[in-house]
Coordinates of C-alpha atoms and ligand atoms in Angstrom, one line a residue:
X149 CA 32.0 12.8 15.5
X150 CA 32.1 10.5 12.5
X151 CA 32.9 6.7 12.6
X152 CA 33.9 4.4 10.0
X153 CA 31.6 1.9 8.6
X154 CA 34.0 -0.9 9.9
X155 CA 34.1 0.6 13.1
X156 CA 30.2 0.8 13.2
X157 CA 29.6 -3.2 12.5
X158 CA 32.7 -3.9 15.2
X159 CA 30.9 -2.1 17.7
X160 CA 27.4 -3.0 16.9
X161 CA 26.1 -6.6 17.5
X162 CA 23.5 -7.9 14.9
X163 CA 20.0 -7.8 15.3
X164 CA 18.5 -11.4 17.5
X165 CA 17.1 -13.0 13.8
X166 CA 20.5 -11.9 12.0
X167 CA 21.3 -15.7 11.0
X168 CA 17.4 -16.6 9.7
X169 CA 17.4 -13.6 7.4
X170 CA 21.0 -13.8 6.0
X171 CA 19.9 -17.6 5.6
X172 CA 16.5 -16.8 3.7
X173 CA 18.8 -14.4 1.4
X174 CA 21.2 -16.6 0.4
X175 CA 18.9 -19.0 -0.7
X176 CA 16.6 -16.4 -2.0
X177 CA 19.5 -14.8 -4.3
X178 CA 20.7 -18.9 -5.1
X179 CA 17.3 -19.6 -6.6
X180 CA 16.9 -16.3 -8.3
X181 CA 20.7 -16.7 -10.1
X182 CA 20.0 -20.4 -10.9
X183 CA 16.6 -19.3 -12.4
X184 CA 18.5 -16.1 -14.1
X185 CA 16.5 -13.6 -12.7
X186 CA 17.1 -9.9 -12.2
X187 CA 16.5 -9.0 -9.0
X188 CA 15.4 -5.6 -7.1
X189 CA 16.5 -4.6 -3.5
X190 CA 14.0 -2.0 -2.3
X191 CA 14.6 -0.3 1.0
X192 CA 11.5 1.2 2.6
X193 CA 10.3 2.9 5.7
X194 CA 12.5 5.3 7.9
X195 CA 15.0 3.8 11.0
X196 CA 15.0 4.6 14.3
X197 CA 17.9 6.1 16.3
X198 CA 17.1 4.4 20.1
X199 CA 17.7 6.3 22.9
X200 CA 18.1 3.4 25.5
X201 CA 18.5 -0.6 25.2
X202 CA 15.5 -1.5 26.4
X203 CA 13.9 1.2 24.0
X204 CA 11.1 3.2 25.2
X205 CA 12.5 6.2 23.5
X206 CA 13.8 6.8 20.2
X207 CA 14.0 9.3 17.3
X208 CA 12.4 8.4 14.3
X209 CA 12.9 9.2 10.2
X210 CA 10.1 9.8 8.2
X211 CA 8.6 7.4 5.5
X212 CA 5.6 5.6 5.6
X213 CA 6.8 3.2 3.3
X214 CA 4.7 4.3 0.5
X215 CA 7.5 4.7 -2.3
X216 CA 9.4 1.4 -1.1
X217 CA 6.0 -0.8 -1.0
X218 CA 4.4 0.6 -4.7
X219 CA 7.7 0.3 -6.1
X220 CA 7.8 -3.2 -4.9
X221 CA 4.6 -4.0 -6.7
X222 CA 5.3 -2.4 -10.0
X223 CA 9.0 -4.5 -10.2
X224 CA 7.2 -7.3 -9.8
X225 CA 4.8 -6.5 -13.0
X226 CA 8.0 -5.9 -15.3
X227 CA 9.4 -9.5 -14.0
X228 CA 12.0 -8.4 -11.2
X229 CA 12.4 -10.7 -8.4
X230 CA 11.9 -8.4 -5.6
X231 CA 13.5 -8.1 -1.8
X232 CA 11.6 -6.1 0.1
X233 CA 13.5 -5.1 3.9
X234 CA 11.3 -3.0 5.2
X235 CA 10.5 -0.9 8.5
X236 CA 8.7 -2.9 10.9
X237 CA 4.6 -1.8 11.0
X238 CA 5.5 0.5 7.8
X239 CA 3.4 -0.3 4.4
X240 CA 4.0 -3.6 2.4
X241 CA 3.2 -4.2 -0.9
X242 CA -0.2 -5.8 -1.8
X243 CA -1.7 -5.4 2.0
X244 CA -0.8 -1.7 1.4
X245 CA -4.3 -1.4 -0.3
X246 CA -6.1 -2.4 2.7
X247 CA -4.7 -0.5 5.2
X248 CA -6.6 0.4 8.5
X249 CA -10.2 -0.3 8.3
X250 CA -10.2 -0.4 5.1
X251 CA -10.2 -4.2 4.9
X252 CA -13.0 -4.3 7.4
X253 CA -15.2 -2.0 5.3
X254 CA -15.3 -4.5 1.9
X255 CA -16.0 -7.5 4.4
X256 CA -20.0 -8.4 5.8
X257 CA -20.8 -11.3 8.1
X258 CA -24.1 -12.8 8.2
X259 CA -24.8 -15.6 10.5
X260 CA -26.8 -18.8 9.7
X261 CA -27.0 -21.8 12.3
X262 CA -24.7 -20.4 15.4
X263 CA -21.9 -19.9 12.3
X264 CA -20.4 -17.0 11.1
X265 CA -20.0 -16.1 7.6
X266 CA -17.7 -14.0 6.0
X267 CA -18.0 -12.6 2.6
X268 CA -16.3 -9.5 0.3
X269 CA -18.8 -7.0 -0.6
X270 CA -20.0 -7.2 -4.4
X271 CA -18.2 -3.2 -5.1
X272 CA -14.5 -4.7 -3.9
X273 CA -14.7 -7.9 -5.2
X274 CA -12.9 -7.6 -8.9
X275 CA -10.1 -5.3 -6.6
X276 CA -9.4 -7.3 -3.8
X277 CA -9.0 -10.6 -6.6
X278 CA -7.0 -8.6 -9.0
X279 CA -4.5 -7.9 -6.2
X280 CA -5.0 -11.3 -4.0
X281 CA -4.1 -12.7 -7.4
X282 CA -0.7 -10.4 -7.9
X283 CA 0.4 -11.2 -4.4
X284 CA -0.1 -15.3 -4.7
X285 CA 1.5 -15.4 -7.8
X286 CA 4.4 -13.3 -6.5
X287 CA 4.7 -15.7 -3.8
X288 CA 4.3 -18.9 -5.7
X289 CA 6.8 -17.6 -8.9
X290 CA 9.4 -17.4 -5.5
X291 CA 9.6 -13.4 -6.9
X292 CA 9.1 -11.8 -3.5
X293 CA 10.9 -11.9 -0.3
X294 CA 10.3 -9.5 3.2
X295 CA 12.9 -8.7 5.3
X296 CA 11.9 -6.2 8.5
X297 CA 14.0 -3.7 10.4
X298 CA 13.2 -1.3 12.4
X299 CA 16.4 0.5 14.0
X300 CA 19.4 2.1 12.0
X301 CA 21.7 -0.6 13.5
X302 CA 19.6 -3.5 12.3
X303 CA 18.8 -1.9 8.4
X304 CA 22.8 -1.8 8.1
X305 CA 23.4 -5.2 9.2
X306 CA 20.8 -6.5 7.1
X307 CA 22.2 -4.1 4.3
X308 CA 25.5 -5.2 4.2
X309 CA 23.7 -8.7 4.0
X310 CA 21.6 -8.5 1.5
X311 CA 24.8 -7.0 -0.7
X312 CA 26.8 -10.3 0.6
X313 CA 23.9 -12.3 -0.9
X314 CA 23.2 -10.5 -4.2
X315 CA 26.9 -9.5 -5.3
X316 CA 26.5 -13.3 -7.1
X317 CA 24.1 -11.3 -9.7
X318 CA 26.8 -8.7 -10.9
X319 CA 25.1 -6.6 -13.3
X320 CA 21.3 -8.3 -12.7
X321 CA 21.0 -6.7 -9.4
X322 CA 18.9 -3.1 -8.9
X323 CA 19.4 -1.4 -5.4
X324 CA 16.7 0.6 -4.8
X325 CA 17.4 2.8 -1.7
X326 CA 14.1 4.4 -0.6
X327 CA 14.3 4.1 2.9
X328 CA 14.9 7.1 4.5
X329 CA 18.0 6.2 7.0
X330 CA 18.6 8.4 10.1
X331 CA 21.9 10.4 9.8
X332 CA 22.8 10.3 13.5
X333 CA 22.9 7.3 16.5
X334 CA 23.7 7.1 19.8
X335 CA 26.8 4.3 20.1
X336 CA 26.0 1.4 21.8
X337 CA 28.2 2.0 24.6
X338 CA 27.1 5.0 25.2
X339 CA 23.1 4.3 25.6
X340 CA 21.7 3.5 28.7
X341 CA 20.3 0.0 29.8
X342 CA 17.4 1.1 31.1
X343 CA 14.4 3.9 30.3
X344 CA 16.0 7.5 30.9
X345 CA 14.3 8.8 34.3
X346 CA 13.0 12.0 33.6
X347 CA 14.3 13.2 37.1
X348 CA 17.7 13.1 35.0
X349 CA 18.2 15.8 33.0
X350 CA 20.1 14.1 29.8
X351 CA 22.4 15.6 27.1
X352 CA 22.6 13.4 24.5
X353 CA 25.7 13.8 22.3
X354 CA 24.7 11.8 18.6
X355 CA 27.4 10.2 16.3
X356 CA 27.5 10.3 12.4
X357 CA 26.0 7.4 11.1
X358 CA 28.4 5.8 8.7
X359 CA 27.8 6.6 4.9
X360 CA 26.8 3.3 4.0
X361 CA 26.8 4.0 0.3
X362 CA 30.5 3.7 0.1
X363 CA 31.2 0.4 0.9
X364 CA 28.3 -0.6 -1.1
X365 CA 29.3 0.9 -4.1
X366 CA 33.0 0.8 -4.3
X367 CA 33.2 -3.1 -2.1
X368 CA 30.1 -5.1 -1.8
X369 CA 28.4 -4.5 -4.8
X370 CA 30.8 -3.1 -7.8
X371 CA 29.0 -4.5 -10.5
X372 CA 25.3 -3.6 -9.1
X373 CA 22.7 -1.0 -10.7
X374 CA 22.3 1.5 -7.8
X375 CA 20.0 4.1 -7.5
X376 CA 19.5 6.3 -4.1
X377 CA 17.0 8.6 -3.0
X378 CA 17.7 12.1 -1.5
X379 CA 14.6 13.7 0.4
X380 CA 15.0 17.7 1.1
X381 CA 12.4 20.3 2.6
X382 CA 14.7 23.2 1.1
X383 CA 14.0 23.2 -2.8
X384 CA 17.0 25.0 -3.5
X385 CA 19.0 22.5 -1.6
X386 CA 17.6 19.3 -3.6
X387 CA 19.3 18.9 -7.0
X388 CA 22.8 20.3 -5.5
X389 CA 23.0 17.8 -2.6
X390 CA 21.2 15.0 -4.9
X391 CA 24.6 15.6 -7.7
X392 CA 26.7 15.7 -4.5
X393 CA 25.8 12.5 -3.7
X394 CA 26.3 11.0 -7.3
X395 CA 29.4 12.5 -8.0
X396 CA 30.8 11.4 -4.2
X397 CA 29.7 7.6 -4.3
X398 CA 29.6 7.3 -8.3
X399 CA 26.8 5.2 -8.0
X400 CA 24.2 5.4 -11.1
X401 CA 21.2 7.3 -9.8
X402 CA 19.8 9.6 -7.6
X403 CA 16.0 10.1 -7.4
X404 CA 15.5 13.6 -6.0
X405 CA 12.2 14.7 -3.8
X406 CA 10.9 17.0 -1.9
X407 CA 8.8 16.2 1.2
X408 CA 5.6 17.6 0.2
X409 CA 5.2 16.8 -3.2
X410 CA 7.3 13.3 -3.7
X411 CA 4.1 11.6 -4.8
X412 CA 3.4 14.0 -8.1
X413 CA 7.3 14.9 -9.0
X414 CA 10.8 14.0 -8.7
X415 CA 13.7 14.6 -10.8
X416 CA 16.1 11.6 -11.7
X417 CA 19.2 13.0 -11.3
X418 CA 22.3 11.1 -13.3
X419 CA 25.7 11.4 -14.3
X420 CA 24.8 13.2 -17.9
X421 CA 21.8 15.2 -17.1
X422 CA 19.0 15.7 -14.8
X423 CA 15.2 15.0 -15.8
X424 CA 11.9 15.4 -14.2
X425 CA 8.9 12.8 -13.7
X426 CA 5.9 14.4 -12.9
X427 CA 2.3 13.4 -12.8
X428 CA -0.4 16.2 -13.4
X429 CA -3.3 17.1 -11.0
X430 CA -5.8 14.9 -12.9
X431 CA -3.6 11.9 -13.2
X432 CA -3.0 11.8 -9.3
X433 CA -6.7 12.4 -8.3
X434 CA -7.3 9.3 -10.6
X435 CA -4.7 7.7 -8.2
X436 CA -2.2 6.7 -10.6
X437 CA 0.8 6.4 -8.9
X438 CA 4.2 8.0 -9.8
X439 CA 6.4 5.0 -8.8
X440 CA 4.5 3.3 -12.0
X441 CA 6.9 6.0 -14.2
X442 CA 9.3 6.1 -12.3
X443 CA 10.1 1.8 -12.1
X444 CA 9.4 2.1 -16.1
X445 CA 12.2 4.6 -16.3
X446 CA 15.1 2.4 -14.2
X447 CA 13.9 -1.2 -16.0
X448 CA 15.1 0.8 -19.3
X449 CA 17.6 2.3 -17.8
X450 CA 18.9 -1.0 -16.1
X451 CA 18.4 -2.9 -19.7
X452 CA 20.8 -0.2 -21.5
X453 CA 23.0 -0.7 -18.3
X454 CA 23.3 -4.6 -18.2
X455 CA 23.9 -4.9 -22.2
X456 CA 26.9 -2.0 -22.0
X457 CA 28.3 -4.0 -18.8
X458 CA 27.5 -7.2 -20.5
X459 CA 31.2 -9.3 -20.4
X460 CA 32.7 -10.6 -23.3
X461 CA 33.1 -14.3 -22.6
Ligands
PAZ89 O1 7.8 6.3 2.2 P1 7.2 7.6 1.7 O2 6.6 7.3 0.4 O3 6.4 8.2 2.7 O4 8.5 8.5 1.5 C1 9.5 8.2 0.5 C2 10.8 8.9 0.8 C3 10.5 10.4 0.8 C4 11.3 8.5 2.2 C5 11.8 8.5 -0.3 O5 11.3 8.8 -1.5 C6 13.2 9.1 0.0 O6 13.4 10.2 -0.5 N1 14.0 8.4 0.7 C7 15.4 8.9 1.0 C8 15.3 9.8 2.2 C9 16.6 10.4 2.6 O7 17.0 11.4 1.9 O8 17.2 9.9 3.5

């Protein structure tokens, strides 16, 4: 069964923290507008679909944040303020370098007097800097705020927020919409309190989750630059259901990948012609990232945009 999107926030209460994060946004998107700023939404990390209140159980989406968090980094370095709402535990940017143990392995102690000492190992030094360095700056320039969510309820409250807050920017707003969003959920009223007993055998019946892109589009954000992301396992699926999408919510861009090979290709799909980013074998064993092309095509895409939507005053 499907359900409206109105319908969805009626019977849906906001997550416990909803007031501190809609307050940190719209003083976030006041400073940035005052400032005159452009400013980047990127979604990243996948939702959950809980199975009971109290969740023990849930189905999850896949994303481990990697697009969202490098994309993140490389707005930044073309001067985007970026928000960053993000799945709980999934990569950020910056700390995403030193994920794991990692961090541990560029660190040695050495104890003198009963005190510990802790320094960064000579070989990680200039890295570690270079990107301490990127994230203080971010932090200090007011560029980068961090939202979390972790169920599908939750990212659409704080979605619908975020649009609230940044609809002041009109044309100087990017969404970037890399999270990977579950496409079913059980309604609240239907989910149990309590953990499921596995002496009861359960059918679960799942509801449509409301196609947030709609409202978004059409109603919260008009003027806004927005670009989704469509992930398929079928390749002779992905471009069809990407140009779907764009023709249905007549947003600007849809960035099309397919599960195992989304960190060397994708193919910006857009209302007057499809194109392909790529990075070849040698280029990703160097570890460039793909993100890197792929936030230098929008930020010229999004210039072109903001000067042909630019109103006459
Ligand atoms: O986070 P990650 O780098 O592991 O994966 C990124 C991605 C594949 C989730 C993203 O590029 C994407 O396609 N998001 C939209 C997924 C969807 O179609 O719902």
């Amino acid at each position: 069964m499907d359900s409206t999107w109105q319908e969805f926030y009626d019977t849906h209460l906001p997550p416990q923290d909803f007031d501190q994060s809609e307050l940190l946004l719209k003083e976030f998107t006041e400073r940035q507008l005052k400032n005159n700023n452009k400013v980047v939404l990127v979604t990243s990390g996948g939702t959950t679909t809980p199975l009971e209140h109290n969740t023990v159980r849930f189905v999850d989406n896949f994303s481990a944040g990697t697009r969202g968090s490098v994309s993140a980094e490389y707005f930044l370095e073309k001067g985007y303020s970026v928000i960053f709402m993000y799945r709980v535990k999934s990569l950020e940017p910056f700390s995403r370098h030193f994920v794991g143990q990692k961090f541990l392995d560029m660190l040695e102690t050495n104890k003198q007097s009963e005190k510990y000492n802790i320094t960064v190992l000579p070989q990680y030094t200039e890295k570690l800097a270079v990107i301490l360095h990127k994230y203080k700056e971010a932090l200090s320039q007011d560029k980068l705020l961090q939202l979390t969510f972790t169920s599908v309820s939750e990212y659409l409250w704080l979605l619908r927020s975020a649009c609230q807050a940044l609809a002041c920017l009109g044309n100087k707003a990017i969404f970037y919409l890399a999270a990977a969003v579950s496409d079913f959920y059980i309604p609240s009223n239907e989910l149990s309190v309590h953990k499921i007993s596995s002496n009861d055998a359960q059918t679960i019946s799942l509801q449509l989750v409301p196609k947030i892109l709609a409202p978004l589009v059409s109603l919260w954000v008009p003027e806004a630059f927005v670009v989704s992301f469509k992930l398929e396992t079928d390749e002779n699926l992905l471009i069809s259901k990407a140009r779907n999408a764009l023709n249905k919510y007549k947003h600007n861009l849809v960035i099309a990948n397919m599960l195992h090979t989304r960190k060397q290709h994708v193919t910006i799909v857009s209302h007057e012609n499809d194109y392909d980013i790529s990075l070849t074998d040698e280029q990703l064993n160097k570890g460039e990232e793909i993100e890197r092309l792929i936030v230098d095509d929008l930020t010229s895409r999004h210039q072109r945009f903001m000067e042909s939507t630019k109103k006459s005053s």
